[in-house]
């Protein structure tokens, strides 16, 4: 375990199992359709890679980068598009893929931007959901794990851009961000 991690919340195996389940659920729900999975970078890159491989449909993928947190642990509420999608989403069945749904600020803003581009449908798939932190009316259609309000890292999730490559999801030692 990494020395900055207090304890492991979800092991590699638990993550793998849950992502497979989400993929199977999406495969069943979208049978006969070709959803477009939109990964919200950077945090979702590992989840996206595993989730798309767990879906047994012809999917397409696209990527968007937004930032709201900066180097802190609390969302600033300001969302900025750093990289936009490459293709049109008009008439497409969109699934937004997020690593974590926290205050809801990011997705509240993104949903508004994406709805205006006239997709056929939009659903949200978030690996981690912290409902008690929500300040915006956003819910995940697919949620991997409902988690307590702790600062987690790994499997794509960072603190100040570090720890994304940990294969598990762990709770960061408060001493790391209270410095
Ligand atoms: C994280 C996460 C979501 C957002 C969720 O991104 O990937 O996009 O925060 O928080 P919210 O519900 O409070 O808006 P972050 O800004 O940390 O960037 P990253 O994906 O590059 O790590």
PDB file of C-alpha atoms and ligand atoms in Angstrom:
ATOM      1  CA  UNK A   1       0.000   0.000   0.000  1.00  0.00           C
ATOM      2  CA  UNK A   2       1.209   3.551  -0.710  1.00  0.00           C
ATOM      3  CA  UNK A   3       2.595   5.286   2.398  1.00  0.00           C
ATOM      4  CA  UNK A   4       0.172   8.236   1.968  1.00  0.00           C
ATOM      5  CA  UNK A   5      -2.884   5.959   1.965  1.00  0.00           C
ATOM      6  CA  UNK A   6      -4.635   5.401   5.292  1.00  0.00           C
ATOM      7  CA  UNK A   7      -6.633   2.378   4.171  1.00  0.00           C
ATOM      8  CA  UNK A   8      -7.908   0.684   1.052  1.00  0.00           C
ATOM      9  CA  UNK A   9     -11.591   1.328   0.394  1.00  0.00           C
ATOM     10  CA  UNK A  10     -11.957  -0.868  -2.708  1.00  0.00           C
ATOM     11  CA  UNK A  11      -9.437  -3.420  -3.851  1.00  0.00           C
ATOM     12  CA  UNK A  12      -8.519  -4.047  -7.463  1.00  0.00           C
ATOM     13  CA  UNK A  13     -10.705  -7.133  -7.437  1.00  0.00           C
ATOM     14  CA  UNK A  14     -13.737  -5.307  -5.998  1.00  0.00           C
ATOM     15  CA  UNK A  15     -13.364  -2.568  -8.605  1.00  0.00           C
ATOM     16  CA  UNK A  16     -13.082  -5.105 -11.409  1.00  0.00           C
ATOM     17  CA  UNK A  17     -16.199  -6.934 -10.274  1.00  0.00           C
ATOM     18  CA  UNK A  18     -18.309  -3.791  -9.942  1.00  0.00           C
ATOM     19  CA  UNK A  19     -17.174  -2.339 -13.277  1.00  0.00           C
ATOM     20  CA  UNK A  20     -18.117  -5.633 -14.962  1.00  0.00           C
ATOM     21  CA  UNK A  21     -21.589  -5.375 -13.398  1.00  0.00           C
ATOM     22  CA  UNK A  22     -22.025  -1.801 -14.601  1.00  0.00           C
ATOM     23  CA  UNK A  23     -20.948  -2.851 -18.090  1.00  0.00           C
ATOM     24  CA  UNK A  24     -23.445  -5.706 -18.103  1.00  0.00           C
ATOM     25  CA  UNK A  25     -26.232  -3.409 -16.943  1.00  0.00           C
ATOM     26  CA  UNK A  26     -25.450  -0.870 -19.679  1.00  0.00           C
ATOM     27  CA  UNK A  27     -25.243  -3.665 -22.261  1.00  0.00           C
ATOM     28  CA  UNK A  28     -28.748  -4.817 -21.298  1.00  0.00           C
ATOM     29  CA  UNK A  29     -30.232  -1.311 -21.062  1.00  0.00           C
ATOM     30  CA  UNK A  30     -28.867  -0.193 -24.435  1.00  0.00           C
ATOM     31  CA  UNK A  31     -29.469  -3.434 -26.357  1.00  0.00           C
ATOM     32  CA  UNK A  32     -29.756  -2.704 -30.070  1.00  0.00           C
ATOM     33  CA  UNK A  33     -28.302   0.793 -29.679  1.00  0.00           C
ATOM     34  CA  UNK A  34     -24.837   2.267 -30.060  1.00  0.00           C
ATOM     35  CA  UNK A  35     -24.197   4.574 -27.129  1.00  0.00           C
ATOM     36  CA  UNK A  36     -21.499   7.217 -27.176  1.00  0.00           C
ATOM     37  CA  UNK A  37     -19.460   7.132 -23.999  1.00  0.00           C
ATOM     38  CA  UNK A  38     -18.073  10.489 -22.994  1.00  0.00           C
ATOM     39  CA  UNK A  39     -15.206  10.341 -20.542  1.00  0.00           C
ATOM     40  CA  UNK A  40     -14.692  13.401 -18.390  1.00  0.00           C
ATOM     41  CA  UNK A  41     -10.938  13.690 -18.028  1.00  0.00           C
ATOM     42  CA  UNK A  42      -8.759  13.317 -16.308  1.00  0.00           C
ATOM     43  CA  UNK A  43     -10.094  11.300 -13.381  1.00  0.00           C
ATOM     44  CA  UNK A  44     -12.247   8.906 -15.416  1.00  0.00           C
ATOM     45  CA  UNK A  45      -9.587   7.581 -17.771  1.00  0.00           C
ATOM     46  CA  UNK A  46      -9.000   4.257 -16.030  1.00  0.00           C
ATOM     47  CA  UNK A  47     -12.679   3.642 -15.283  1.00  0.00           C
ATOM     48  CA  UNK A  48     -13.503   4.491 -18.909  1.00  0.00           C
ATOM     49  CA  UNK A  49     -10.959   2.022 -20.239  1.00  0.00           C
ATOM     50  CA  UNK A  50     -12.315  -0.793 -18.067  1.00  0.00           C
ATOM     51  CA  UNK A  51     -15.998   0.108 -18.464  1.00  0.00           C
ATOM     52  CA  UNK A  52     -15.924   0.246 -22.270  1.00  0.00           C
ATOM     53  CA  UNK A  53     -14.329  -3.192 -22.339  1.00  0.00           C
ATOM     54  CA  UNK A  54     -17.120  -4.506 -20.107  1.00  0.00           C
ATOM     55  CA  UNK A  55     -19.830  -3.363 -22.535  1.00  0.00           C
ATOM     56  CA  UNK A  56     -20.827  -5.863 -25.215  1.00  0.00           C
ATOM     57  CA  UNK A  57     -22.215  -3.356 -27.717  1.00  0.00           C
ATOM     58  CA  UNK A  58     -20.793  -1.306 -30.570  1.00  0.00           C
ATOM     59  CA  UNK A  59     -19.934   1.822 -28.639  1.00  0.00           C
ATOM     60  CA  UNK A  60     -18.045   4.918 -29.632  1.00  0.00           C
ATOM     61  CA  UNK A  61     -15.956   7.005 -27.277  1.00  0.00           C
ATOM     62  CA  UNK A  62     -15.085  10.644 -26.930  1.00  0.00           C
ATOM     63  CA  UNK A  63     -13.287  12.716 -24.338  1.00  0.00           C
ATOM     64  CA  UNK A  64     -13.777  15.998 -22.631  1.00  0.00           C
ATOM     65  CA  UNK A  65     -11.605  17.731 -20.082  1.00  0.00           C
ATOM     66  CA  UNK A  66     -12.995  20.065 -17.494  1.00  0.00           C
ATOM     67  CA  UNK A  67     -11.524  21.411 -14.345  1.00  0.00           C
ATOM     68  CA  UNK A  68     -13.147  22.607 -11.184  1.00  0.00           C
ATOM     69  CA  UNK A  69     -10.954  21.556  -8.284  1.00  0.00           C
ATOM     70  CA  UNK A  70      -7.536  22.989  -8.987  1.00  0.00           C
ATOM     71  CA  UNK A  71      -5.086  21.554  -6.464  1.00  0.00           C
ATOM     72  CA  UNK A  72      -7.485  21.704  -3.488  1.00  0.00           C
ATOM     73  CA  UNK A  73      -9.860  19.164  -2.006  1.00  0.00           C
ATOM     74  CA  UNK A  74     -13.041  21.213  -2.360  1.00  0.00           C
ATOM     75  CA  UNK A  75     -14.808  22.078  -5.600  1.00  0.00           C
ATOM     76  CA  UNK A  76     -14.547  25.765  -6.435  1.00  0.00           C
ATOM     77  CA  UNK A  77     -17.878  25.721  -8.250  1.00  0.00           C
ATOM     78  CA  UNK A  78     -16.226  27.213 -11.319  1.00  0.00           C
ATOM     79  CA  UNK A  79     -16.196  24.792 -14.222  1.00  0.00           C
ATOM     80  CA  UNK A  80     -14.070  25.362 -17.257  1.00  0.00           C
ATOM     81  CA  UNK A  81     -13.926  23.296 -20.462  1.00  0.00           C
ATOM     82  CA  UNK A  82     -10.260  22.567 -21.119  1.00  0.00           C
ATOM     83  CA  UNK A  83     -10.850  20.192 -24.005  1.00  0.00           C
ATOM     84  CA  UNK A  84     -14.085  19.794 -25.907  1.00  0.00           C
ATOM     85  CA  UNK A  85     -15.517  16.706 -27.617  1.00  0.00           C
ATOM     86  CA  UNK A  86     -14.149  15.851 -31.056  1.00  0.00           C
ATOM     87  CA  UNK A  87     -17.448  14.886 -32.689  1.00  0.00           C
ATOM     88  CA  UNK A  88     -21.070  15.999 -32.854  1.00  0.00           C
ATOM     89  CA  UNK A  89     -23.416  14.367 -30.340  1.00  0.00           C
ATOM     90  CA  UNK A  90     -26.652  15.271 -32.089  1.00  0.00           C
ATOM     91  CA  UNK A  91     -29.094  12.350 -32.007  1.00  0.00           C
ATOM     92  CA  UNK A  92     -26.697  10.157 -30.019  1.00  0.00           C
ATOM     93  CA  UNK A  93     -27.365   8.213 -26.826  1.00  0.00           C
ATOM     94  CA  UNK A  94     -24.790   9.697 -24.494  1.00  0.00           C
ATOM     95  CA  UNK A  95     -23.379   8.111 -21.386  1.00  0.00           C
ATOM     96  CA  UNK A  96     -21.222  10.494 -19.391  1.00  0.00           C
ATOM     97  CA  UNK A  97     -18.508   8.569 -17.586  1.00  0.00           C
ATOM     98  CA  UNK A  98     -17.191  10.100 -14.377  1.00  0.00           C
ATOM     99  CA  UNK A  99     -14.886   8.803 -11.713  1.00  0.00           C
ATOM    100  CA  UNK A 100     -16.671  10.662  -8.933  1.00  0.00           C
ATOM    101  CA  UNK A 101     -19.872  12.586  -8.403  1.00  0.00           C
ATOM    102  CA  UNK A 102     -19.399  14.936  -5.464  1.00  0.00           C
ATOM    103  CA  UNK A 103     -21.071  18.373  -5.217  1.00  0.00           C
ATOM    104  CA  UNK A 104     -22.567  17.835  -8.670  1.00  0.00           C
ATOM    105  CA  UNK A 105     -21.187  21.151  -9.930  1.00  0.00           C
ATOM    106  CA  UNK A 106     -19.217  19.647 -12.781  1.00  0.00           C
ATOM    107  CA  UNK A 107     -22.054  17.522 -14.131  1.00  0.00           C
ATOM    108  CA  UNK A 108     -24.692  20.173 -13.562  1.00  0.00           C
ATOM    109  CA  UNK A 109     -22.727  22.456 -15.827  1.00  0.00           C
ATOM    110  CA  UNK A 110     -21.803  19.733 -18.329  1.00  0.00           C
ATOM    111  CA  UNK A 111     -25.380  18.484 -18.650  1.00  0.00           C
ATOM    112  CA  UNK A 112     -26.491  21.977 -19.591  1.00  0.00           C
ATOM    113  CA  UNK A 113     -23.763  22.347 -22.196  1.00  0.00           C
ATOM    114  CA  UNK A 114     -24.351  18.888 -23.685  1.00  0.00           C
ATOM    115  CA  UNK A 115     -28.176  19.026 -23.690  1.00  0.00           C
ATOM    116  CA  UNK A 116     -27.973  22.152 -25.847  1.00  0.00           C
ATOM    117  CA  UNK A 117     -26.226  20.049 -28.505  1.00  0.00           C
ATOM    118  CA  UNK A 118     -29.363  17.895 -28.920  1.00  0.00           C
ATOM    119  CA  UNK A 119     -28.343  14.335 -28.127  1.00  0.00           C
ATOM    120  CA  UNK A 120     -31.184  11.738 -28.182  1.00  0.00           C
ATOM    121  CA  UNK A 121     -30.548  10.938 -24.510  1.00  0.00           C
ATOM    122  CA  UNK A 122     -28.038  11.504 -21.728  1.00  0.00           C
ATOM    123  CA  UNK A 123     -27.297   9.286 -18.752  1.00  0.00           C
ATOM    124  CA  UNK A 124     -24.614   9.545 -16.116  1.00  0.00           C
ATOM    125  CA  UNK A 125     -22.378   6.682 -15.054  1.00  0.00           C
ATOM    126  CA  UNK A 126     -20.237   7.512 -12.027  1.00  0.00           C
ATOM    127  CA  UNK A 127     -17.939   5.003 -10.377  1.00  0.00           C
ATOM    128  CA  UNK A 128     -18.050   6.757  -7.005  1.00  0.00           C
ATOM    129  CA  UNK A 129     -20.994   8.673  -5.648  1.00  0.00           C
ATOM    130  CA  UNK A 130     -20.904  10.940  -2.574  1.00  0.00           C
ATOM    131  CA  UNK A 131     -24.597  11.868  -2.280  1.00  0.00           C
ATOM    132  CA  UNK A 132     -24.227  13.608   1.092  1.00  0.00           C
ATOM    133  CA  UNK A 133     -22.006  16.244  -0.513  1.00  0.00           C
ATOM    134  CA  UNK A 134     -24.460  17.159  -3.276  1.00  0.00           C
ATOM    135  CA  UNK A 135     -25.366  20.824  -3.714  1.00  0.00           C
ATOM    136  CA  UNK A 136     -26.796  20.508  -7.247  1.00  0.00           C
ATOM    137  CA  UNK A 137     -29.779  18.393  -8.398  1.00  0.00           C
ATOM    138  CA  UNK A 138     -27.732  15.710 -10.140  1.00  0.00           C
ATOM    139  CA  UNK A 139     -28.089  11.945  -9.731  1.00  0.00           C
ATOM    140  CA  UNK A 140     -26.149   9.111 -11.308  1.00  0.00           C
ATOM    141  CA  UNK A 141     -28.167   6.730 -13.478  1.00  0.00           C
ATOM    142  CA  UNK A 142     -25.422   4.176 -12.913  1.00  0.00           C
ATOM    143  CA  UNK A 143     -23.389   4.413  -9.726  1.00  0.00           C
ATOM    144  CA  UNK A 144     -20.577   2.025  -8.877  1.00  0.00           C
ATOM    145  CA  UNK A 145     -20.208   2.686  -5.166  1.00  0.00           C
ATOM    146  CA  UNK A 146     -21.896   5.051  -2.742  1.00  0.00           C
ATOM    147  CA  UNK A 147     -19.123   6.328  -0.519  1.00  0.00           C
ATOM    148  CA  UNK A 148     -18.719   8.375   2.654  1.00  0.00           C
ATOM    149  CA  UNK A 149     -17.226  11.857   2.639  1.00  0.00           C
ATOM    150  CA  UNK A 150     -13.549  10.924   2.759  1.00  0.00           C
ATOM    151  CA  UNK A 151     -10.811  12.061   0.413  1.00  0.00           C
ATOM    152  CA  UNK A 152     -10.127   9.151  -1.886  1.00  0.00           C
ATOM    153  CA  UNK A 153      -7.395   8.543  -4.438  1.00  0.00           C
ATOM    154  CA  UNK A 154      -6.396   5.873  -6.919  1.00  0.00           C
ATOM    155  CA  UNK A 155      -7.924   4.179  -9.980  1.00  0.00           C
ATOM    156  CA  UNK A 156      -7.782   7.542 -11.769  1.00  0.00           C
ATOM    157  CA  UNK A 157      -8.575   9.765  -8.786  1.00  0.00           C
ATOM    158  CA  UNK A 158      -5.900  12.226  -7.726  1.00  0.00           C
ATOM    159  CA  UNK A 159      -4.843  14.608  -5.065  1.00  0.00           C
ATOM    160  CA  UNK A 160      -2.828  17.442  -6.638  1.00  0.00           C
ATOM    161  CA  UNK A 161      -2.374  15.200  -9.730  1.00  0.00           C
ATOM    162  CA  UNK A 162      -0.784  12.355  -7.764  1.00  0.00           C
ATOM    163  CA  UNK A 163      -1.923   8.819  -6.945  1.00  0.00           C
ATOM    164  CA  UNK A 164      -3.993   8.306 -10.127  1.00  0.00           C
ATOM    165  CA  UNK A 165      -2.051   5.153 -10.965  1.00  0.00           C
ATOM    166  CA  UNK A 166      -2.789   3.273  -7.740  1.00  0.00           C
ATOM    167  CA  UNK A 167      -4.694   0.150  -8.824  1.00  0.00           C
ATOM    168  CA  UNK A 168      -7.042   0.352  -5.814  1.00  0.00           C
ATOM    169  CA  UNK A 169      -9.150   3.158  -4.309  1.00  0.00           C
ATOM    170  CA  UNK A 170      -7.804   4.288  -0.970  1.00  0.00           C
ATOM    171  CA  UNK A 171      -8.489   6.939   1.632  1.00  0.00           C
ATOM    172  CA  UNK A 172      -5.726   9.540   1.704  1.00  0.00           C
ATOM    173  CA  UNK A 173      -4.092  10.302   5.048  1.00  0.00           C
ATOM    174  CA  UNK A 174      -5.348  13.741   6.166  1.00  0.00           C
ATOM    175  CA  UNK A 175      -1.742  14.681   7.009  1.00  0.00           C
ATOM    176  CA  UNK A 176      -1.057  14.767   3.248  1.00  0.00           C
ATOM    177  CA  UNK A 177      -3.539  17.544   2.488  1.00  0.00           C
ATOM    178  CA  UNK A 178      -3.520  19.312   5.861  1.00  0.00           C
ATOM    179  CA  UNK A 179       0.132  20.256   5.433  1.00  0.00           C
TER     180      UNK A 179
HETATM  181  C1  LIG B   1     -13.365  15.518 -10.206  1.00  0.00           C
HETATM  182  C2  LIG B   1     -14.205  14.436 -10.884  1.00  0.00           C
HETATM  183  C3  LIG B   1     -15.405  15.188 -11.356  1.00  0.00           C
HETATM  184  C4  LIG B   1     -15.577  16.277 -10.326  1.00  0.00           C
HETATM  185  C5  LIG B   1     -16.668  15.893  -9.386  1.00  0.00           C
HETATM  186  O1  LIG B   1     -12.613  16.166 -11.173  1.00  0.00           O
HETATM  187  O2  LIG B   1     -13.522  13.838 -11.927  1.00  0.00           O
HETATM  188  O3  LIG B   1     -15.229  15.735 -12.627  1.00  0.00           O
HETATM  189  O4  LIG B   1     -14.334  16.392  -9.627  1.00  0.00           O
HETATM  190  O5  LIG B   1     -16.856  16.865  -8.406  1.00  0.00           O
HETATM  191  P1  LIG B   1     -18.173  17.751  -8.313  1.00  0.00           P
HETATM  192  O6  LIG B   1     -19.337  16.803  -8.357  1.00  0.00           O
HETATM  193  O7  LIG B   1     -18.012  18.401  -6.969  1.00  0.00           O
HETATM  194  O8  LIG B   1     -18.168  18.724  -9.435  1.00  0.00           O
HETATM  195  P2  LIG B   1     -11.393  17.149 -10.876  1.00  0.00           P
HETATM  196  O9  LIG B   1     -11.833  18.560 -11.016  1.00  0.00           O
HETATM  197  O10 LIG B   1     -10.742  16.742  -9.577  1.00  0.00           O
HETATM  198  O11 LIG B   1     -10.418  16.879 -12.096  1.00  0.00           O
HETATM  199  P3  LIG B   1      -9.771  15.523 -12.613  1.00  0.00           P
HETATM  200  O12 LIG B   1     -10.874  14.694 -13.221  1.00  0.00           O
HETATM  201  O13 LIG B   1      -8.771  15.965 -13.625  1.00  0.00           O
HETATM  202  O14 LIG B   1      -9.137  14.828 -11.432  1.00  0.00           O
END
